[in-house]
PDB file of C-alpha atoms in Angstrom:
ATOM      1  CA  UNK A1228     162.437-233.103  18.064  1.00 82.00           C
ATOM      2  CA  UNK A1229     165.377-231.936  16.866  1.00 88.00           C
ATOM      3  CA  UNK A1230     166.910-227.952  17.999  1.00 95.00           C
ATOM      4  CA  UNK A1231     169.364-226.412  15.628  1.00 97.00           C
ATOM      5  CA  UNK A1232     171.676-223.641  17.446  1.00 97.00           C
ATOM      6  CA  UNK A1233     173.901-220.720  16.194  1.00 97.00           C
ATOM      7  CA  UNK A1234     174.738-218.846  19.148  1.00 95.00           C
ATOM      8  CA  UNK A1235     176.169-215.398  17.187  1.00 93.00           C
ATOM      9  CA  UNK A1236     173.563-213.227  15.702  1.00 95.00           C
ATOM     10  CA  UNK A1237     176.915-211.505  13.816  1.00 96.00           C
ATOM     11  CA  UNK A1238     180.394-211.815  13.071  1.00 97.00           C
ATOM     12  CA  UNK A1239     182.718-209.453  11.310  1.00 97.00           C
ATOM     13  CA  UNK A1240     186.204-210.631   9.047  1.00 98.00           C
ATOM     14  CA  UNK A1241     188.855-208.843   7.463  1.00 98.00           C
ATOM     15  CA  UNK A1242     189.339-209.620   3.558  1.00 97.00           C
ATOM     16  CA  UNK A1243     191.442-212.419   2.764  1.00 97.00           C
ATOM     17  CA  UNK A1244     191.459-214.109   6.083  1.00 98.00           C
ATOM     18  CA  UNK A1245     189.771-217.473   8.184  1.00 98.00           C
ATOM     19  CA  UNK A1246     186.255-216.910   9.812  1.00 98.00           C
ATOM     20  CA  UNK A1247     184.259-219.816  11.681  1.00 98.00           C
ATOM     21  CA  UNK A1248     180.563-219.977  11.774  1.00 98.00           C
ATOM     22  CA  UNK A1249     179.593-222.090  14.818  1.00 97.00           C
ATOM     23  CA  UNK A1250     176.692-224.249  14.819  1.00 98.00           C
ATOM     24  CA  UNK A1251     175.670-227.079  17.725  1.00 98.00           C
ATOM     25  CA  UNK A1252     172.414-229.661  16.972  1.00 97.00           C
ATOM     26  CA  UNK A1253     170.387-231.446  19.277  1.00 96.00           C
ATOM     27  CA  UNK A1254     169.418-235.044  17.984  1.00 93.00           C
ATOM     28  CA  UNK A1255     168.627-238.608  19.443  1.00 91.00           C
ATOM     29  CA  UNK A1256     168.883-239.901  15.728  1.00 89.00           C
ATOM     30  CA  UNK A1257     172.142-241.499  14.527  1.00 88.00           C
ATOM     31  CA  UNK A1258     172.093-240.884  10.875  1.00 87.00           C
ATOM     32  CA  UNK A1259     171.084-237.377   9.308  1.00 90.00           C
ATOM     33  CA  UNK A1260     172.358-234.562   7.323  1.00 91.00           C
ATOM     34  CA  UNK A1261     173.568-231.460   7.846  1.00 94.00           C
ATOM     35  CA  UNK A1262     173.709-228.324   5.887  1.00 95.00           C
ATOM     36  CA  UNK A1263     174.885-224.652   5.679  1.00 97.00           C
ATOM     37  CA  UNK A1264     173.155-222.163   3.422  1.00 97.00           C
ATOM     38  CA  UNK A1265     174.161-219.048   2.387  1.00 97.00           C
ATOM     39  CA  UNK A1266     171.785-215.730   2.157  1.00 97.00           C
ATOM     40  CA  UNK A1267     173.361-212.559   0.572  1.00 93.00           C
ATOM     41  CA  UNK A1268     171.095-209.458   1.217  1.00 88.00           C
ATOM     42  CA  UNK A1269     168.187-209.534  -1.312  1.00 79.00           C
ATOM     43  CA  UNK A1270     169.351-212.664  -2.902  1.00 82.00           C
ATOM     44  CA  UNK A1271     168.650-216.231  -3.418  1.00 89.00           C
ATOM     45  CA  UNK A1272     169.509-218.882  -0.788  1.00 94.00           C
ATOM     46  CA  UNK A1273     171.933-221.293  -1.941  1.00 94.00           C
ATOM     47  CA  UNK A1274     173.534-224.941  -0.234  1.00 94.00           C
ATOM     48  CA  UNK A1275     177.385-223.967   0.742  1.00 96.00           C
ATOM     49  CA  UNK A1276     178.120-227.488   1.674  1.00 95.00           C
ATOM     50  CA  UNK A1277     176.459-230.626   3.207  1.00 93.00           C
ATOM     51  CA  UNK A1278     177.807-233.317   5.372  1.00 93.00           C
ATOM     52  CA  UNK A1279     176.559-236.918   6.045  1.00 90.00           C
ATOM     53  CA  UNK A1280     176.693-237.570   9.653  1.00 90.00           C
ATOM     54  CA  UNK A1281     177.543-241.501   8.735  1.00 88.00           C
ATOM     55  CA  UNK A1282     180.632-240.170   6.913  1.00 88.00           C
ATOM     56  CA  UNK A1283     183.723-239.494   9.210  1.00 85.00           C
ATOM     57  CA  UNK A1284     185.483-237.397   6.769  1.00 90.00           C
ATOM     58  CA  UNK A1285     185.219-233.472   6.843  1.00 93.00           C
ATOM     59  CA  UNK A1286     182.998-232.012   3.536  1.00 91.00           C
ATOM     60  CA  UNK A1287     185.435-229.822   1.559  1.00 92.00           C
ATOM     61  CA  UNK A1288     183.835-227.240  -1.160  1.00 91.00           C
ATOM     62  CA  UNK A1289     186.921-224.645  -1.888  1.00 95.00           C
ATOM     63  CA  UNK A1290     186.912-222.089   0.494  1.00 97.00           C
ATOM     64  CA  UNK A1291     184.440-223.942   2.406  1.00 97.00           C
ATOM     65  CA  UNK A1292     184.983-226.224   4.742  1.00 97.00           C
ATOM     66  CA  UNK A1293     183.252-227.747   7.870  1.00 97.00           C
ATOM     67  CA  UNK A1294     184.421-229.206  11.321  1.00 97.00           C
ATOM     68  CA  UNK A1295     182.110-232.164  11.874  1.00 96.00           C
ATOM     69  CA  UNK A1296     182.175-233.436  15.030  1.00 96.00           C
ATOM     70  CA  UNK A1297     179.579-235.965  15.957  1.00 95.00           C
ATOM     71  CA  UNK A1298     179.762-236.809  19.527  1.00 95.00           C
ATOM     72  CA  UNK A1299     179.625-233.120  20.648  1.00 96.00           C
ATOM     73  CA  UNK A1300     177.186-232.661  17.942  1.00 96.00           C
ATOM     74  CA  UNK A1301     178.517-229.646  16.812  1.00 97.00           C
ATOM     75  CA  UNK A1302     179.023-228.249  12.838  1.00 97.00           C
ATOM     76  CA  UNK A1303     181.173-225.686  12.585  1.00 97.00           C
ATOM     77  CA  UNK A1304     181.645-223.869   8.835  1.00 98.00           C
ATOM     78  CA  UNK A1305     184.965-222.560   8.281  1.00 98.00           C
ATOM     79  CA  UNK A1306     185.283-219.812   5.400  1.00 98.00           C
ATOM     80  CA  UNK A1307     188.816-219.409   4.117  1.00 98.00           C
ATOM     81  CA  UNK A1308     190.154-216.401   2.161  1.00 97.00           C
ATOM     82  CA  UNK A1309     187.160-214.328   3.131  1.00 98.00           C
ATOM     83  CA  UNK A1310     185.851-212.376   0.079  1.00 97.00           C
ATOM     84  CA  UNK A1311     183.642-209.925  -0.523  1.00 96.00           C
ATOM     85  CA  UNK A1312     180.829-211.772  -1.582  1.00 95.00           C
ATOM     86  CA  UNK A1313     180.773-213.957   0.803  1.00 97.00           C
ATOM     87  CA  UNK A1314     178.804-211.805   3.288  1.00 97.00           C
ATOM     88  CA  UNK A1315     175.487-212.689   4.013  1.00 97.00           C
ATOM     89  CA  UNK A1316     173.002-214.852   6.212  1.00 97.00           C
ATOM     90  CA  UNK A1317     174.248-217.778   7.465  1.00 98.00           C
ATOM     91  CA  UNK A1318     171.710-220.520   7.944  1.00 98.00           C
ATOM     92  CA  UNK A1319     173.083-224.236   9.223  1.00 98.00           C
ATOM     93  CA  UNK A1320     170.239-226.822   9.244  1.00 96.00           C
ATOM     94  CA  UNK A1321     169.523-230.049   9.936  1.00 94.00           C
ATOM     95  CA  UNK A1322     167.383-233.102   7.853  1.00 90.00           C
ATOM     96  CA  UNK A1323     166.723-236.374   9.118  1.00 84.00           C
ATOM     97  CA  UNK A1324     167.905-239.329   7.947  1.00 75.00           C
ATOM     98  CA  UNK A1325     164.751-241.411   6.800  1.00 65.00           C
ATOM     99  CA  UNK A1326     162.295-239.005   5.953  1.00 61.00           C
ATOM    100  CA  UNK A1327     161.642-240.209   2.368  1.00 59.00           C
ATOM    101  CA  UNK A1328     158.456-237.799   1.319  1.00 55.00           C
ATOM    102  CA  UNK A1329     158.306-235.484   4.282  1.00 64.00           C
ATOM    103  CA  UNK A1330     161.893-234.436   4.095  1.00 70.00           C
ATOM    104  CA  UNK A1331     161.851-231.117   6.715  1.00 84.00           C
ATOM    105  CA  UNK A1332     165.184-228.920   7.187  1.00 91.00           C
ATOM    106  CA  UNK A1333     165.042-227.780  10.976  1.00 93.00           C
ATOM    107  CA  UNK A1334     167.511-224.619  10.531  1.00 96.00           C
ATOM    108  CA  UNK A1335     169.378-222.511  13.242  1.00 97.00           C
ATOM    109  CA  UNK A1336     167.992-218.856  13.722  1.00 97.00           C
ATOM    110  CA  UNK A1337     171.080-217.643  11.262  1.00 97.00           C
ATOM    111  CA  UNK A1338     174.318-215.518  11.622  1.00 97.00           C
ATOM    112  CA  UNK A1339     174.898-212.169   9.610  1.00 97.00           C
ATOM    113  CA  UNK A1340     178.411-212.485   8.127  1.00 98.00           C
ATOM    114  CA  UNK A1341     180.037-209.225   7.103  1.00 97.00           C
ATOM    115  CA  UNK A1342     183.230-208.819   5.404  1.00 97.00           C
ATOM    116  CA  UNK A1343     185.432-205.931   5.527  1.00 97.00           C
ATOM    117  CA  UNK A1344     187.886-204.517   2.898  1.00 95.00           C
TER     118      UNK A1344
ATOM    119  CA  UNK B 870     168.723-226.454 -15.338  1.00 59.00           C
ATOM    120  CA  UNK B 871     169.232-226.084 -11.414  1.00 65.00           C
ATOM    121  CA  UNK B 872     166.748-223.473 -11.112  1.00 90.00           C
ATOM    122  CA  UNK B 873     163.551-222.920  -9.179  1.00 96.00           C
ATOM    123  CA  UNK B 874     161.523-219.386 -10.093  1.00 96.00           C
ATOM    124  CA  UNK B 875     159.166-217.866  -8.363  1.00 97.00           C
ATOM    125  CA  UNK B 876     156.500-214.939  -9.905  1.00 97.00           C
ATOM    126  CA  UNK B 877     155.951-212.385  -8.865  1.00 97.00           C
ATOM    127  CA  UNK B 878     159.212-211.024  -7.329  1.00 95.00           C
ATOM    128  CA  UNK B 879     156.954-208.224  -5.212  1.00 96.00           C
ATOM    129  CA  UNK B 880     153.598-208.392  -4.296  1.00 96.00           C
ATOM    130  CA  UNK B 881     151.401-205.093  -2.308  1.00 96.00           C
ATOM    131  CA  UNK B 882     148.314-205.900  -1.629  1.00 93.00           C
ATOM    132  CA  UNK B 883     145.169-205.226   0.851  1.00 90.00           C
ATOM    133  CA  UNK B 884     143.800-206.855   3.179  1.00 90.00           C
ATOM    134  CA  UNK B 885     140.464-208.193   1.350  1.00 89.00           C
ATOM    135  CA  UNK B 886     142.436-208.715  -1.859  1.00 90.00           C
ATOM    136  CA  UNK B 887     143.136-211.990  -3.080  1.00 95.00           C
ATOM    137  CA  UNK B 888     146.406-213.016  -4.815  1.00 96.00           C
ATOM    138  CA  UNK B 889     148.286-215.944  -6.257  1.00 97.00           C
ATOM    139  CA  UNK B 890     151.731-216.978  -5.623  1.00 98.00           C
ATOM    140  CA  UNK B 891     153.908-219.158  -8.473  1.00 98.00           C
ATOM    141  CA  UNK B 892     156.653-221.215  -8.041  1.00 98.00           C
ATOM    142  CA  UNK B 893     158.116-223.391 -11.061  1.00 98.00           C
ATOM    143  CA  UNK B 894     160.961-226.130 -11.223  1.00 96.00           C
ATOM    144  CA  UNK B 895     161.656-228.417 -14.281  1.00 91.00           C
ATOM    145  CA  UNK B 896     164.793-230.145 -12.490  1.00 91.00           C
ATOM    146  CA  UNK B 897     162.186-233.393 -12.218  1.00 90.00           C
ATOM    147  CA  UNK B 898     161.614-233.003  -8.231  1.00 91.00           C
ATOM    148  CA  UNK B 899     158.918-234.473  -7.066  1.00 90.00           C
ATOM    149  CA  UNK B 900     158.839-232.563  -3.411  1.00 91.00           C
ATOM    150  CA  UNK B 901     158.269-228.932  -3.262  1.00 94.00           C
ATOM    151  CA  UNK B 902     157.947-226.230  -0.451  1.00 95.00           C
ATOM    152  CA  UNK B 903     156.305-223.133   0.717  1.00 97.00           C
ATOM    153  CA  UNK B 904     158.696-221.052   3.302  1.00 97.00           C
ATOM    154  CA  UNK B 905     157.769-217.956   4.698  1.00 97.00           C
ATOM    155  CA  UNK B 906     161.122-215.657   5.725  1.00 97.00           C
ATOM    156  CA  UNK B 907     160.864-212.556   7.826  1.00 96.00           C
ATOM    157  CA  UNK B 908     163.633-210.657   7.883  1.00 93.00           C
ATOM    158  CA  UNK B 909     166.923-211.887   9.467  1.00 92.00           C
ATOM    159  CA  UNK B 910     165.196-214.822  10.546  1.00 95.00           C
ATOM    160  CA  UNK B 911     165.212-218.215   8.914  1.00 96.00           C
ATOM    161  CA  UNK B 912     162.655-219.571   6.923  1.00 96.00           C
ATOM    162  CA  UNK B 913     159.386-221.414   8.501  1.00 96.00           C
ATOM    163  CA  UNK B 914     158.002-224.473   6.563  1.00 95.00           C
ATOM    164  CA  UNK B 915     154.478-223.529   5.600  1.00 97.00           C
ATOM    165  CA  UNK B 916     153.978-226.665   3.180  1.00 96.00           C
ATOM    166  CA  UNK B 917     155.393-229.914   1.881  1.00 93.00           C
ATOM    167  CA  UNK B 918     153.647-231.136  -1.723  1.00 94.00           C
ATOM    168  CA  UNK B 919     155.040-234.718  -2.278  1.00 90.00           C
ATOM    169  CA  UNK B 920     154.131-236.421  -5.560  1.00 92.00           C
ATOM    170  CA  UNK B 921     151.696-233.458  -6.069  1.00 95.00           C
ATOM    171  CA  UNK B 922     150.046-234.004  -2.839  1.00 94.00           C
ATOM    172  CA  UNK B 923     149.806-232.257   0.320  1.00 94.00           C
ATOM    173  CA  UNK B 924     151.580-234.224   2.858  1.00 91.00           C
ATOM    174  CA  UNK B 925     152.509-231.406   5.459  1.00 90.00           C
ATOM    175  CA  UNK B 926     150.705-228.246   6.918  1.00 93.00           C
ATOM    176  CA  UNK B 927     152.546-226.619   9.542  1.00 92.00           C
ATOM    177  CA  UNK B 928     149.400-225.458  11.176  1.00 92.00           C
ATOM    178  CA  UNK B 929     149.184-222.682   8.780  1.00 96.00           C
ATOM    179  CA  UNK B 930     145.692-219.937   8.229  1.00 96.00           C
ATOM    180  CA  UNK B 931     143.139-221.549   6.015  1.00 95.00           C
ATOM    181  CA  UNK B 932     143.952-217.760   4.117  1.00 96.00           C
ATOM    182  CA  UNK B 933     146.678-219.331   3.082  1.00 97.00           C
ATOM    183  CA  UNK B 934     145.987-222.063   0.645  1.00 97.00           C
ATOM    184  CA  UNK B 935     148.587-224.405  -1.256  1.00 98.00           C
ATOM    185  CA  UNK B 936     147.775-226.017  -4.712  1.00 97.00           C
ATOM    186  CA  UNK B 937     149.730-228.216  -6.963  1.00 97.00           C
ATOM    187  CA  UNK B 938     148.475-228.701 -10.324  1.00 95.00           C
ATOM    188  CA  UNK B 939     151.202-230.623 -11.066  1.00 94.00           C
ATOM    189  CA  UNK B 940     155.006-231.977 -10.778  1.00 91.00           C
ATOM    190  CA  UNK B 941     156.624-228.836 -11.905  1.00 96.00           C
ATOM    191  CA  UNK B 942     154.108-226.224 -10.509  1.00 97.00           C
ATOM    192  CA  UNK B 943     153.528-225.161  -6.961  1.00 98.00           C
ATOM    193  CA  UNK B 944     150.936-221.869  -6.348  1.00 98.00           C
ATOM    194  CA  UNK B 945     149.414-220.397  -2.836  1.00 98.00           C
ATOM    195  CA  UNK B 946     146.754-219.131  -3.179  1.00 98.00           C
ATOM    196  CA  UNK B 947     146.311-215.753  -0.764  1.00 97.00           C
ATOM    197  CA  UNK B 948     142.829-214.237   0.490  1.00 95.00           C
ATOM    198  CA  UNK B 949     142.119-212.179   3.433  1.00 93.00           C
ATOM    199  CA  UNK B 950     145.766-211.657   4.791  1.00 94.00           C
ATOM    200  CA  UNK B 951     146.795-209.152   7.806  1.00 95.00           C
ATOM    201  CA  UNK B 952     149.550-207.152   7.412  1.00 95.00           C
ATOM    202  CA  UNK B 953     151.571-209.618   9.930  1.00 96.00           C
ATOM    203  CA  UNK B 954     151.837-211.946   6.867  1.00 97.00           C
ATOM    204  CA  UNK B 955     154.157-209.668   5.214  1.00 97.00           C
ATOM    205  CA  UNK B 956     157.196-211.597   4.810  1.00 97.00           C
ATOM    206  CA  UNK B 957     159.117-213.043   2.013  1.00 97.00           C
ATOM    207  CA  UNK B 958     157.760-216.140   0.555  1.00 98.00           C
ATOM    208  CA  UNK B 959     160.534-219.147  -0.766  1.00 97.00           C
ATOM    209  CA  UNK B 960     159.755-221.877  -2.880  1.00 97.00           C
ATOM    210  CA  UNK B 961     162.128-224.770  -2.556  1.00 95.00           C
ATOM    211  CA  UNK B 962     161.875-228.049  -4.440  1.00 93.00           C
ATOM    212  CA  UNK B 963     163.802-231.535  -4.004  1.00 90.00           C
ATOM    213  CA  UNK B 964     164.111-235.288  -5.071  1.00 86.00           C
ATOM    214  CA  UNK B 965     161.931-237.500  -3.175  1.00 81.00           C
ATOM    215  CA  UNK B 966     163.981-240.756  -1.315  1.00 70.00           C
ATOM    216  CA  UNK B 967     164.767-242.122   1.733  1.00 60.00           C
ATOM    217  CA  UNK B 968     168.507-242.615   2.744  1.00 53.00           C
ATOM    218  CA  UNK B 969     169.172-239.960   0.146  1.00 58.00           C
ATOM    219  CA  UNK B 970     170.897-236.850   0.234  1.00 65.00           C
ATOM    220  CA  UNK B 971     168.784-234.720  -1.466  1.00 77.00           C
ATOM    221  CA  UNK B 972     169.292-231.027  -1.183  1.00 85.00           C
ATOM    222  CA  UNK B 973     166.302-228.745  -1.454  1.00 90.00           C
ATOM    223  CA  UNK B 974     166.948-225.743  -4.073  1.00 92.00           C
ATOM    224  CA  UNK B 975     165.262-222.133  -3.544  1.00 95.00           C
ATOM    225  CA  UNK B 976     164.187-220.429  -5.573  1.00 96.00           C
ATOM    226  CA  UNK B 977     164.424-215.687  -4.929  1.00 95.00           C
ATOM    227  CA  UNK B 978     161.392-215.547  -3.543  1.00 96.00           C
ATOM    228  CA  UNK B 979     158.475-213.222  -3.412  1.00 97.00           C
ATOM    229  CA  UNK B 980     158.082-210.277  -1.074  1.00 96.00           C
ATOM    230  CA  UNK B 981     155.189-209.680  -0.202  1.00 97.00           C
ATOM    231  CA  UNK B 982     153.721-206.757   1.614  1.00 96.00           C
ATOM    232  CA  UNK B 983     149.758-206.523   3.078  1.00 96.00           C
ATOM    233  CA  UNK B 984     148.487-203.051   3.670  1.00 93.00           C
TER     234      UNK B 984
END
């Protein structure tokens, strides 16, 4: 079975600067997907970016960026020009490749982001 | 339309009540999910509906009980809960494929409280 990690409950960042969400995976598969979601307080949970783990390349949305790296399994989400807004729950979560109709996300327990102005 | 909705947004109810749950999607997904979310905590897969039929159960209380009348329409049906049940309840919905990246979309959930 798959085990999603994110060590820190919390993390704090000033306005306007760099904050890195870690994340580490535990997985004997060689293709899947990974995925951070974002949870504001009393809000809707929404996809911040995704990553193929076949692709090499980094996934790039904006502000958001991630540090893929396969063989130490780890997924790290990096949040550039920290705004307001973008506090909230942190979820990164895993899907396995071929899952066709039973497609299950396996999620980390979640880091509370705050920002501060 | 990227949108999955979910009625009602709060939900109080006792313990020998019973209650329906609605989720809707018209983005043409053929997979849908029940979640239930306590707070700061991530969500736990109660149900998977595939092509309008059940084809996971997490093991969840037969008072809980999923039914998909069809491809854009997901309810749970809720009878005889204990207050531990309080939670909030996602919906999520998805394309259906294999070697596909198909993201699941939420939808705000319903909080739901059992006296």
């Amino acid at each position: 079975a798959q085990t999603v990690t994110q060590s820190q409950p919390e993390m704090s960042v000033q306005e306007a600067e760099t904050v890195t969400l870690s994340c580490t995976y535990d997985t004997s598969e060689s293709d899947y997907y990974l995925f951070w979601y974002k949870q504001p307080p009393s809000r809707q949970m929404i996809l911040v970016i995704r990553q193929e783990a076949y692709k090499q390349q980094n996934a790039t949305e904006n502000r958001f960026s991630v540090n893929f790296q396969k063989a130490a399994k780890s997924f790290s989400l990096k949040i550039s020009d920290s705004q307001l807004g973008d506090a909230a729950m942190y979820f990164c979560a895993y899907r396995s490749f071929d899952t066709g109709a039973n497609s299950k996300l396996t999620f980390g327990k979640g880091i509370t982001l705050s920002v501060r102005p | 339309d990227t949108e999955v909705t979910q009625t009602p947004k709060h939900l109080v109810m006792g313990m020998t009540n019973k209650k329906s749950l609605k989720c809707e999607q018209h983005m043409g997904h053929r997979a849908m999910y029940w979640y239930k979310q306590k707070a700061k905590k991530p969500p736990e897969l109660m149900f998977v509906y595939s092509y309008e039929k059940l084809s996971i159960n997490e093991s969840v209380p037969s008072r809980f009980s999923p039914e998909c009348p069809n491809s854009s329409l997901l309810n749970l049906h809720l009878h005889a809960l204990q207050p531990e049940d309080s939670a909030l309840y996602l919906c999520a919905s998805s394309q259906i494929g294999t070697s596909e990246l198909y993201e699941q979309y939420f939808g705000p959930g319903t909080r739901l409280t059992v006296t």
